[in-house]
């Protein structure tokens, strides 16, 4: 049923803020965001970018590897 809690709201907020900060003065991120806006719309595109950022941070922690920008900006 709907209305169930899905994750930590504070982490969702933090990654949403990080996504907005990522878009400032970052042409590759802006290009990715514009592709996502064309596909999903402005509000959902920001959430998709925040979720992508969260997954990247998770894998960086698990694998103990630095951020790979080429892999992050690649669109599947």
JSON list of N, CA, C and O in Angstrom, two decimals, residues 19-74:
[
{"chain": "A", "resi": 19, "resn": "UNK", "atom": "N", "xyz": [22.90, 17.90, -5.12]},
{"chain": "A", "resi": 19, "resn": "UNK", "atom": "CA", "xyz": [22.65, 17.91, -6.57]},
{"chain": "A", "resi": 19, "resn": "UNK", "atom": "C", "xyz": [22.54, 19.34, -7.09]},
{"chain": "A", "resi": 19, "resn": "UNK", "atom": "O", "xyz": [23.08, 19.66, -8.16]},
{"chain": "A", "resi": 20, "resn": "UNK", "atom": "N", "xyz": [21.89, 20.21, -6.33]},
{"chain": "A", "resi": 20, "resn": "UNK", "atom": "CA", "xyz": [21.77, 21.62, -6.73]},
{"chain": "A", "resi": 20, "resn": "UNK", "atom": "C", "xyz": [23.15, 22.26, -6.75]},
{"chain": "A", "resi": 20, "resn": "UNK", "atom": "O", "xyz": [23.50, 23.00, -7.67]},
{"chain": "A", "resi": 21, "resn": "UNK", "atom": "N", "xyz": [23.96, 21.96, -5.74]},
{"chain": "A", "resi": 21, "resn": "UNK", "atom": "CA", "xyz": [25.33, 22.50, -5.68]},
{"chain": "A", "resi": 21, "resn": "UNK", "atom": "C", "xyz": [26.18, 21.96, -6.82]},
{"chain": "A", "resi": 21, "resn": "UNK", "atom": "O", "xyz": [27.00, 22.68, -7.39]},
{"chain": "A", "resi": 22, "resn": "UNK", "atom": "N", "xyz": [25.98, 20.70, -7.17]},
{"chain": "A", "resi": 22, "resn": "UNK", "atom": "CA", "xyz": [26.72, 20.09, -8.27]},
{"chain": "A", "resi": 22, "resn": "UNK", "atom": "C", "xyz": [26.44, 20.79, -9.59]},
{"chain": "A", "resi": 22, "resn": "UNK", "atom": "O", "xyz": [27.33, 20.93, -10.44]},
{"chain": "A", "resi": 23, "resn": "UNK", "atom": "N", "xyz": [25.22, 21.26, -9.76]},
{"chain": "A", "resi": 23, "resn": "UNK", "atom": "CA", "xyz": [24.84, 21.91, -11.01]},
{"chain": "A", "resi": 23, "resn": "UNK", "atom": "C", "xyz": [25.45, 23.30, -11.19]},
{"chain": "A", "resi": 23, "resn": "UNK", "atom": "O", "xyz": [25.53, 23.80, -12.31]},
{"chain": "A", "resi": 24, "resn": "UNK", "atom": "N", "xyz": [25.88, 23.91, -10.09]},
{"chain": "A", "resi": 24, "resn": "UNK", "atom": "CA", "xyz": [26.48, 25.24, -10.19]},
{"chain": "A", "resi": 24, "resn": "UNK", "atom": "C", "xyz": [27.87, 25.16, -10.80]},
{"chain": "A", "resi": 24, "resn": "UNK", "atom": "O", "xyz": [28.73, 24.47, -10.30]},
{"chain": "A", "resi": 25, "resn": "UNK", "atom": "N", "xyz": [28.09, 25.89, -11.89]},
{"chain": "A", "resi": 25, "resn": "UNK", "atom": "CA", "xyz": [29.40, 26.02, -12.54]},
{"chain": "A", "resi": 25, "resn": "UNK", "atom": "C", "xyz": [30.03, 24.66, -12.88]},
{"chain": "A", "resi": 25, "resn": "UNK", "atom": "O", "xyz": [31.23, 24.47, -12.72]},
{"chain": "A", "resi": 26, "resn": "UNK", "atom": "N", "xyz": [29.22, 23.69, -13.31]},
{"chain": "A", "resi": 26, "resn": "UNK", "atom": "CA", "xyz": [29.71, 22.37, -13.68]},
{"chain": "A", "resi": 26, "resn": "UNK", "atom": "C", "xyz": [29.06, 21.99, -15.00]},
{"chain": "A", "resi": 26, "resn": "UNK", "atom": "O", "xyz": [27.99, 21.36, -15.02]},
{"chain": "A", "resi": 27, "resn": "UNK", "atom": "N", "xyz": [29.70, 22.32, -16.15]},
{"chain": "A", "resi": 27, "resn": "UNK", "atom": "CA", "xyz": [29.09, 22.06, -17.45]},
{"chain": "A", "resi": 27, "resn": "UNK", "atom": "C", "xyz": [28.71, 20.59, -17.71]},
{"chain": "A", "resi": 27, "resn": "UNK", "atom": "O", "xyz": [27.63, 20.34, -18.26]},
{"chain": "A", "resi": 28, "resn": "UNK", "atom": "N", "xyz": [29.53, 19.59, -17.34]},
{"chain": "A", "resi": 28, "resn": "UNK", "atom": "CA", "xyz": [29.08, 18.22, -17.58]},
{"chain": "A", "resi": 28, "resn": "UNK", "atom": "C", "xyz": [27.80, 17.86, -16.80]},
{"chain": "A", "resi": 28, "resn": "UNK", "atom": "O", "xyz": [26.92, 17.19, -17.31]},
{"chain": "A", "resi": 29, "resn": "UNK", "atom": "N", "xyz": [27.70, 18.35, -15.57]},
{"chain": "A", "resi": 29, "resn": "UNK", "atom": "CA", "xyz": [26.50, 18.09, -14.77]},
{"chain": "A", "resi": 29, "resn": "UNK", "atom": "C", "xyz": [25.30, 18.81, -15.36]},
{"chain": "A", "resi": 29, "resn": "UNK", "atom": "O", "xyz": [24.19, 18.28, -15.38]},
{"chain": "A", "resi": 30, "resn": "UNK", "atom": "N", "xyz": [25.51, 20.02, -15.86]},
{"chain": "A", "resi": 30, "resn": "UNK", "atom": "CA", "xyz": [24.42, 20.77, -16.46]},
{"chain": "A", "resi": 30, "resn": "UNK", "atom": "C", "xyz": [23.93, 20.09, -17.74]},
{"chain": "A", "resi": 30, "resn": "UNK", "atom": "O", "xyz": [22.73, 20.06, -18.02]},
{"chain": "A", "resi": 31, "resn": "UNK", "atom": "N", "xyz": [24.86, 19.53, -18.49]},
{"chain": "A", "resi": 31, "resn": "UNK", "atom": "CA", "xyz": [24.49, 18.80, -19.71]},
{"chain": "A", "resi": 31, "resn": "UNK", "atom": "C", "xyz": [23.67, 17.56, -19.36]},
{"chain": "A", "resi": 31, "resn": "UNK", "atom": "O", "xyz": [22.64, 17.28, -19.99]},
{"chain": "A", "resi": 32, "resn": "UNK", "atom": "N", "xyz": [24.11, 16.82, -18.35]},
{"chain": "A", "resi": 32, "resn": "UNK", "atom": "CA", "xyz": [23.36, 15.65, -17.89]},
{"chain": "A", "resi": 32, "resn": "UNK", "atom": "C", "xyz": [21.98, 16.06, -17.40]},
{"chain": "A", "resi": 32, "resn": "UNK", "atom": "O", "xyz": [20.97, 15.43, -17.73]},
{"chain": "A", "resi": 33, "resn": "UNK", "atom": "N", "xyz": [21.91, 17.14, -16.64]},
{"chain": "A", "resi": 33, "resn": "UNK", "atom": "CA", "xyz": [20.63, 17.63, -16.11]},
{"chain": "A", "resi": 33, "resn": "UNK", "atom": "C", "xyz": [19.70, 18.03, -17.25]},
{"chain": "A", "resi": 33, "resn": "UNK", "atom": "O", "xyz": [18.50, 17.74, -17.20]},
{"chain": "A", "resi": 34, "resn": "UNK", "atom": "N", "xyz": [20.21, 18.68, -18.28]},
{"chain": "A", "resi": 34, "resn": "UNK", "atom": "CA", "xyz": [19.34, 19.08, -19.40]},
{"chain": "A", "resi": 34, "resn": "UNK", "atom": "C", "xyz": [18.78, 17.87, -20.13]},
{"chain": "A", "resi": 34, "resn": "UNK", "atom": "O", "xyz": [17.62, 17.87, -20.56]},
{"chain": "A", "resi": 35, "resn": "UNK", "atom": "N", "xyz": [19.58, 16.79, -20.25]},
{"chain": "A", "resi": 35, "resn": "UNK", "atom": "CA", "xyz": [19.06, 15.56, -20.85]},
{"chain": "A", "resi": 35, "resn": "UNK", "atom": "C", "xyz": [17.98, 14.94, -19.98]},
{"chain": "A", "resi": 35, "resn": "UNK", "atom": "O", "xyz": [16.96, 14.45, -20.48]},
{"chain": "A", "resi": 36, "resn": "UNK", "atom": "N", "xyz": [18.19, 14.98, -18.66]},
{"chain": "A", "resi": 36, "resn": "UNK", "atom": "CA", "xyz": [17.18, 14.43, -17.75]},
{"chain": "A", "resi": 36, "resn": "UNK", "atom": "C", "xyz": [15.91, 15.28, -17.74]},
{"chain": "A", "resi": 36, "resn": "UNK", "atom": "O", "xyz": [14.81, 14.74, -17.64]},
{"chain": "A", "resi": 37, "resn": "UNK", "atom": "N", "xyz": [16.04, 16.60, -17.86]},
{"chain": "A", "resi": 37, "resn": "UNK", "atom": "CA", "xyz": [14.87, 17.48, -17.92]},
{"chain": "A", "resi": 37, "resn": "UNK", "atom": "C", "xyz": [14.04, 17.18, -19.16]},
{"chain": "A", "resi": 37, "resn": "UNK", "atom": "O", "xyz": [12.81, 17.11, -19.10]},
{"chain": "A", "resi": 38, "resn": "UNK", "atom": "N", "xyz": [14.70, 16.96, -20.28]},
{"chain": "A", "resi": 38, "resn": "UNK", "atom": "CA", "xyz": [13.98, 16.63, -21.51]},
{"chain": "A", "resi": 38, "resn": "UNK", "atom": "C", "xyz": [13.23, 15.31, -21.38]},
{"chain": "A", "resi": 38, "resn": "UNK", "atom": "O", "xyz": [12.16, 15.14, -21.96]},
{"chain": "A", "resi": 39, "resn": "UNK", "atom": "N", "xyz": [13.78, 14.42, -20.60]},
{"chain": "A", "resi": 39, "resn": "UNK", "atom": "CA", "xyz": [13.18, 13.08, -20.46]},
{"chain": "A", "resi": 39, "resn": "UNK", "atom": "C", "xyz": [12.11, 13.02, -19.37]},
{"chain": "A", "resi": 39, "resn": "UNK", "atom": "O", "xyz": [11.08, 12.37, -19.55]},
{"chain": "A", "resi": 40, "resn": "UNK", "atom": "N", "xyz": [12.35, 13.69, -18.22]},
{"chain": "A", "resi": 40, "resn": "UNK", "atom": "CA", "xyz": [11.48, 13.54, -17.06]},
{"chain": "A", "resi": 40, "resn": "UNK", "atom": "C", "xyz": [10.75, 14.80, -16.63]},
{"chain": "A", "resi": 40, "resn": "UNK", "atom": "O", "xyz": [9.80, 14.72, -15.86]},
{"chain": "A", "resi": 41, "resn": "UNK", "atom": "N", "xyz": [11.23, 15.97, -17.00]},
{"chain": "A", "resi": 41, "resn": "UNK", "atom": "CA", "xyz": [10.70, 17.22, -16.46]},
{"chain": "A", "resi": 41, "resn": "UNK", "atom": "C", "xyz": [11.66, 17.75, -15.41]},
{"chain": "A", "resi": 41, "resn": "UNK", "atom": "O", "xyz": [12.51, 17.03, -14.90]},
{"chain": "A", "resi": 42, "resn": "UNK", "atom": "N", "xyz": [11.48, 19.03, -15.06]},
{"chain": "A", "resi": 42, "resn": "UNK", "atom": "CA", "xyz": [12.47, 19.71, -14.22]},
{"chain": "A", "resi": 42, "resn": "UNK", "atom": "C", "xyz": [12.55, 19.14, -12.80]},
{"chain": "A", "resi": 42, "resn": "UNK", "atom": "O", "xyz": [13.64, 18.88, -12.29]},
{"chain": "A", "resi": 43, "resn": "UNK", "atom": "N", "xyz": [11.42, 18.95, -12.13]},
{"chain": "A", "resi": 43, "resn": "UNK", "atom": "CA", "xyz": [11.44, 18.51, -10.73]},
{"chain": "A", "resi": 43, "resn": "UNK", "atom": "C", "xyz": [11.95, 17.08, -10.60]},
{"chain": "A", "resi": 43, "resn": "UNK", "atom": "O", "xyz": [12.80, 16.79, -9.74]},
{"chain": "A", "resi": 44, "resn": "UNK", "atom": "N", "xyz": [11.46, 16.19, -11.44]},
{"chain": "A", "resi": 44, "resn": "UNK", "atom": "CA", "xyz": [11.87, 14.79, -11.36]},
{"chain": "A", "resi": 44, "resn": "UNK", "atom": "C", "xyz": [13.34, 14.65, -11.77]},
{"chain": "A", "resi": 44, "resn": "UNK", "atom": "O", "xyz": [14.07, 13.81, -11.21]},
{"chain": "A", "resi": 45, "resn": "UNK", "atom": "N", "xyz": [13.79, 15.46, -12.72]},
{"chain": "A", "resi": 45, "resn": "UNK", "atom": "CA", "xyz": [15.19, 15.39, -13.17]},
{"chain": "A", "resi": 45, "resn": "UNK", "atom": "C", "xyz": [16.14, 15.68, -12.02]},
{"chain": "A", "resi": 45, "resn": "UNK", "atom": "O", "xyz": [17.18, 15.03, -11.89]},
{"chain": "A", "resi": 46, "resn": "UNK", "atom": "N", "xyz": [15.80, 16.63, -11.16]},
{"chain": "A", "resi": 46, "resn": "UNK", "atom": "CA", "xyz": [16.65, 16.94, -10.01]},
{"chain": "A", "resi": 46, "resn": "UNK", "atom": "C", "xyz": [16.67, 15.78, -9.02]},
{"chain": "A", "resi": 46, "resn": "UNK", "atom": "O", "xyz": [17.72, 15.44, -8.48]},
{"chain": "A", "resi": 47, "resn": "UNK", "atom": "N", "xyz": [15.53, 15.13, -8.83]},
{"chain": "A", "resi": 47, "resn": "UNK", "atom": "CA", "xyz": [15.48, 13.95, -7.96]},
{"chain": "A", "resi": 47, "resn": "UNK", "atom": "C", "xyz": [16.28, 12.80, -8.54]},
{"chain": "A", "resi": 47, "resn": "UNK", "atom": "O", "xyz": [16.96, 12.07, -7.81]},
{"chain": "A", "resi": 48, "resn": "UNK", "atom": "N", "xyz": [16.21, 12.62, -9.85]},
{"chain": "A", "resi": 48, "resn": "UNK", "atom": "CA", "xyz": [16.99, 11.56, -10.51]},
{"chain": "A", "resi": 48, "resn": "UNK", "atom": "C", "xyz": [18.48, 11.83, -10.35]},
{"chain": "A", "resi": 48, "resn": "UNK", "atom": "O", "xyz": [19.26, 10.91, -10.05]},
{"chain": "A", "resi": 49, "resn": "UNK", "atom": "N", "xyz": [18.88, 13.08, -10.51]},
{"chain": "A", "resi": 49, "resn": "UNK", "atom": "CA", "xyz": [20.29, 13.44, -10.34]},
{"chain": "A", "resi": 49, "resn": "UNK", "atom": "C", "xyz": [20.74, 13.23, -8.89]},
{"chain": "A", "resi": 49, "resn": "UNK", "atom": "O", "xyz": [21.83, 12.72, -8.64]},
{"chain": "A", "resi": 50, "resn": "UNK", "atom": "N", "xyz": [19.89, 13.57, -7.93]},
{"chain": "A", "resi": 50, "resn": "UNK", "atom": "CA", "xyz": [20.22, 13.37, -6.51]},
{"chain": "A", "resi": 50, "resn": "UNK", "atom": "C", "xyz": [20.36, 11.87, -6.21]},
{"chain": "A", "resi": 50, "resn": "UNK", "atom": "O", "xyz": [21.27, 11.46, -5.48]},
{"chain": "A", "resi": 51, "resn": "UNK", "atom": "N", "xyz": [19.48, 11.07, -6.78]},
{"chain": "A", "resi": 51, "resn": "UNK", "atom": "CA", "xyz": [19.55, 9.63, -6.56]},
{"chain": "A", "resi": 51, "resn": "UNK", "atom": "C", "xyz": [20.81, 9.04, -7.19]},
{"chain": "A", "resi": 51, "resn": "UNK", "atom": "O", "xyz": [21.46, 8.17, -6.61]},
{"chain": "A", "resi": 52, "resn": "UNK", "atom": "N", "xyz": [21.16, 9.53, -8.37]},
{"chain": "A", "resi": 52, "resn": "UNK", "atom": "CA", "xyz": [22.40, 9.08, -9.04]},
{"chain": "A", "resi": 52, "resn": "UNK", "atom": "C", "xyz": [23.62, 9.44, -8.20]},
{"chain": "A", "resi": 52, "resn": "UNK", "atom": "O", "xyz": [24.55, 8.65, -8.06]},
{"chain": "A", "resi": 53, "resn": "UNK", "atom": "N", "xyz": [23.60, 10.62, -7.61]},
{"chain": "A", "resi": 53, "resn": "UNK", "atom": "CA", "xyz": [24.69, 11.05, -6.73]},
{"chain": "A", "resi": 53, "resn": "UNK", "atom": "C", "xyz": [24.76, 10.18, -5.49]},
{"chain": "A", "resi": 53, "resn": "UNK", "atom": "O", "xyz": [25.84, 9.78, -5.05]},
{"chain": "A", "resi": 54, "resn": "UNK", "atom": "N", "xyz": [23.61, 9.83, -4.92]},
{"chain": "A", "resi": 54, "resn": "UNK", "atom": "CA", "xyz": [23.58, 8.95, -3.74]},
{"chain": "A", "resi": 54, "resn": "UNK", "atom": "C", "xyz": [24.16, 7.58, -4.07]},
{"chain": "A", "resi": 54, "resn": "UNK", "atom": "O", "xyz": [24.95, 7.03, -3.30]},
{"chain": "A", "resi": 55, "resn": "UNK", "atom": "N", "xyz": [23.81, 7.03, -5.21]},
{"chain": "A", "resi": 55, "resn": "UNK", "atom": "CA", "xyz": [24.37, 5.73, -5.61]},
{"chain": "A", "resi": 55, "resn": "UNK", "atom": "C", "xyz": [25.87, 5.82, -5.80]},
{"chain": "A", "resi": 55, "resn": "UNK", "atom": "O", "xyz": [26.61, 4.89, -5.42]},
{"chain": "A", "resi": 56, "resn": "UNK", "atom": "N", "xyz": [26.35, 6.93, -6.37]},
{"chain": "A", "resi": 56, "resn": "UNK", "atom": "CA", "xyz": [27.79, 7.10, -6.58]},
{"chain": "A", "resi": 56, "resn": "UNK", "atom": "C", "xyz": [28.53, 7.15, -5.24]},
{"chain": "A", "resi": 56, "resn": "UNK", "atom": "O", "xyz": [29.58, 6.50, -5.08]},
{"chain": "A", "resi": 57, "resn": "UNK", "atom": "N", "xyz": [27.99, 7.88, -4.28]},
{"chain": "A", "resi": 57, "resn": "UNK", "atom": "CA", "xyz": [28.62, 7.97, -2.96]},
{"chain": "A", "resi": 57, "resn": "UNK", "atom": "C", "xyz": [28.62, 6.60, -2.27]},
{"chain": "A", "resi": 57, "resn": "UNK", "atom": "O", "xyz": [29.61, 6.20, -1.67]},
{"chain": "A", "resi": 58, "resn": "UNK", "atom": "N", "xyz": [27.52, 5.88, -2.38]},
{"chain": "A", "resi": 58, "resn": "UNK", "atom": "CA", "xyz": [27.43, 4.55, -1.79]},
{"chain": "A", "resi": 58, "resn": "UNK", "atom": "C", "xyz": [28.51, 3.63, -2.36]},
{"chain": "A", "resi": 58, "resn": "UNK", "atom": "O", "xyz": [29.24, 2.96, -1.61]},
{"chain": "A", "resi": 59, "resn": "UNK", "atom": "N", "xyz": [28.66, 3.62, -3.68]},
{"chain": "A", "resi": 59, "resn": "UNK", "atom": "CA", "xyz": [29.66, 2.74, -4.30]},
{"chain": "A", "resi": 59, "resn": "UNK", "atom": "C", "xyz": [31.09, 3.19, -4.00]},
{"chain": "A", "resi": 59, "resn": "UNK", "atom": "O", "xyz": [31.99, 2.36, -3.89]},
{"chain": "A", "resi": 60, "resn": "UNK", "atom": "N", "xyz": [31.29, 4.49, -3.85]},
{"chain": "A", "resi": 60, "resn": "UNK", "atom": "CA", "xyz": [32.61, 4.98, -3.46]},
{"chain": "A", "resi": 60, "resn": "UNK", "atom": "C", "xyz": [32.98, 4.47, -2.07]},
{"chain": "A", "resi": 60, "resn": "UNK", "atom": "O", "xyz": [34.11, 4.06, -1.83]},
{"chain": "A", "resi": 61, "resn": "UNK", "atom": "N", "xyz": [32.01, 4.49, -1.15]},
{"chain": "A", "resi": 61, "resn": "UNK", "atom": "CA", "xyz": [32.26, 4.00, 0.22]},
{"chain": "A", "resi": 61, "resn": "UNK", "atom": "C", "xyz": [32.50, 2.50, 0.24]},
{"chain": "A", "resi": 61, "resn": "UNK", "atom": "O", "xyz": [33.41, 2.02, 0.91]},
{"chain": "A", "resi": 62, "resn": "UNK", "atom": "N", "xyz": [31.68, 1.75, -0.48]},
{"chain": "A", "resi": 62, "resn": "UNK", "atom": "CA", "xyz": [31.78, 0.28, -0.46]},
{"chain": "A", "resi": 62, "resn": "UNK", "atom": "C", "xyz": [33.08, -0.19, -1.09]},
{"chain": "A", "resi": 62, "resn": "UNK", "atom": "O", "xyz": [33.78, -1.06, -0.56]},
{"chain": "A", "resi": 63, "resn": "UNK", "atom": "N", "xyz": [33.41, 0.39, -2.25]},
{"chain": "A", "resi": 63, "resn": "UNK", "atom": "CA", "xyz": [34.59, -0.06, -3.01]},
{"chain": "A", "resi": 63, "resn": "UNK", "atom": "C", "xyz": [35.88, 0.64, -2.62]},
{"chain": "A", "resi": 63, "resn": "UNK", "atom": "O", "xyz": [36.94, 0.31, -3.12]},
{"chain": "A", "resi": 64, "resn": "UNK", "atom": "N", "xyz": [35.77, 1.68, -1.77]},
{"chain": "A", "resi": 64, "resn": "UNK", "atom": "CA", "xyz": [36.95, 2.45, -1.35]},
{"chain": "A", "resi": 64, "resn": "UNK", "atom": "C", "xyz": [37.70, 3.00, -2.57]},
{"chain": "A", "resi": 64, "resn": "UNK", "atom": "O", "xyz": [38.92, 2.90, -2.67]},
{"chain": "A", "resi": 65, "resn": "UNK", "atom": "N", "xyz": [36.96, 3.58, -3.50]},
{"chain": "A", "resi": 65, "resn": "UNK", "atom": "CA", "xyz": [37.53, 4.15, -4.71]},
{"chain": "A", "resi": 65, "resn": "UNK", "atom": "C", "xyz": [37.16, 5.63, -4.79]},
{"chain": "A", "resi": 65, "resn": "UNK", "atom": "O", "xyz": [36.11, 6.03, -4.29]},
{"chain": "A", "resi": 66, "resn": "UNK", "atom": "N", "xyz": [38.00, 6.44, -5.44]},
{"chain": "A", "resi": 66, "resn": "UNK", "atom": "CA", "xyz": [37.67, 7.86, -5.61]},
{"chain": "A", "resi": 66, "resn": "UNK", "atom": "C", "xyz": [36.54, 8.04, -6.64]},
{"chain": "A", "resi": 66, "resn": "UNK", "atom": "O", "xyz": [36.20, 7.13, -7.39]},
{"chain": "A", "resi": 67, "resn": "UNK", "atom": "N", "xyz": [36.00, 9.24, -6.67]},
{"chain": "A", "resi": 67, "resn": "UNK", "atom": "CA", "xyz": [34.92, 9.58, -7.59]},
{"chain": "A", "resi": 67, "resn": "UNK", "atom": "C", "xyz": [35.41, 9.47, -9.03]},
{"chain": "A", "resi": 67, "resn": "UNK", "atom": "O", "xyz": [36.46, 10.00, -9.38]},
{"chain": "A", "resi": 68, "resn": "UNK", "atom": "N", "xyz": [34.65, 8.79, -9.88]},
{"chain": "A", "resi": 68, "resn": "UNK", "atom": "CA", "xyz": [34.98, 8.64, -11.30]},
{"chain": "A", "resi": 68, "resn": "UNK", "atom": "C", "xyz": [33.98, 9.46, -12.11]},
{"chain": "A", "resi": 68, "resn": "UNK", "atom": "O", "xyz": [32.86, 9.02, -12.37]},
{"chain": "A", "resi": 69, "resn": "UNK", "atom": "N", "xyz": [34.39, 10.67, -12.49]},
{"chain": "A", "resi": 69, "resn": "UNK", "atom": "CA", "xyz": [33.49, 11.59, -13.18]},
{"chain": "A", "resi": 69, "resn": "UNK", "atom": "C", "xyz": [33.05, 11.04, -14.53]},
{"chain": "A", "resi": 69, "resn": "UNK", "atom": "O", "xyz": [31.90, 11.20, -14.93]},
{"chain": "A", "resi": 70, "resn": "UNK", "atom": "N", "xyz": [33.94, 10.38, -15.24]},
{"chain": "A", "resi": 70, "resn": "UNK", "atom": "CA", "xyz": [33.60, 9.83, -16.56]},
{"chain": "A", "resi": 70, "resn": "UNK", "atom": "C", "xyz": [32.46, 8.82, -16.44]},
{"chain": "A", "resi": 70, "resn": "UNK", "atom": "O", "xyz": [31.52, 8.82, -17.24]},
{"chain": "A", "resi": 71, "resn": "UNK", "atom": "N", "xyz": [32.52, 8.00, -15.44]},
{"chain": "A", "resi": 71, "resn": "UNK", "atom": "CA", "xyz": [31.47, 6.99, -15.22]},
{"chain": "A", "resi": 71, "resn": "UNK", "atom": "C", "xyz": [30.18, 7.64, -14.74]},
{"chain": "A", "resi": 71, "resn": "UNK", "atom": "O", "xyz": [29.08, 7.23, -15.10]},
{"chain": "A", "resi": 72, "resn": "UNK", "atom": "N", "xyz": [30.28, 8.67, -13.92]},
{"chain": "A", "resi": 72, "resn": "UNK", "atom": "CA", "xyz": [29.10, 9.34, -13.37]},
{"chain": "A", "resi": 72, "resn": "UNK", "atom": "C", "xyz": [28.28, 10.04, -14.46]},
{"chain": "A", "resi": 72, "resn": "UNK", "atom": "O", "xyz": [27.06, 9.97, -14.47]},
{"chain": "A", "resi": 73, "resn": "UNK", "atom": "N", "xyz": [28.96, 10.71, -15.37]},
{"chain": "A", "resi": 73, "resn": "UNK", "atom": "CA", "xyz": [28.26, 11.50, -16.39]},
{"chain": "A", "resi": 73, "resn": "UNK", "atom": "C", "xyz": [27.83, 10.68, -17.60]},
{"chain": "A", "resi": 73, "resn": "UNK", "atom": "O", "xyz": [27.13, 11.17, -18.45]},
{"chain": "A", "resi": 74, "resn": "UNK", "atom": "N", "xyz": [28.27, 9.43, -17.65]},
{"chain": "A", "resi": 74, "resn": "UNK", "atom": "CA", "xyz": [27.87, 8.56, -18.76]},
{"chain": "A", "resi": 74, "resn": "UNK", "atom": "C", "xyz": [26.39, 8.23, -18.62]},
{"chain": "A", "resi": 74, "resn": "UNK", "atom": "O", "xyz": [25.89, 7.95, -17.54]}
]
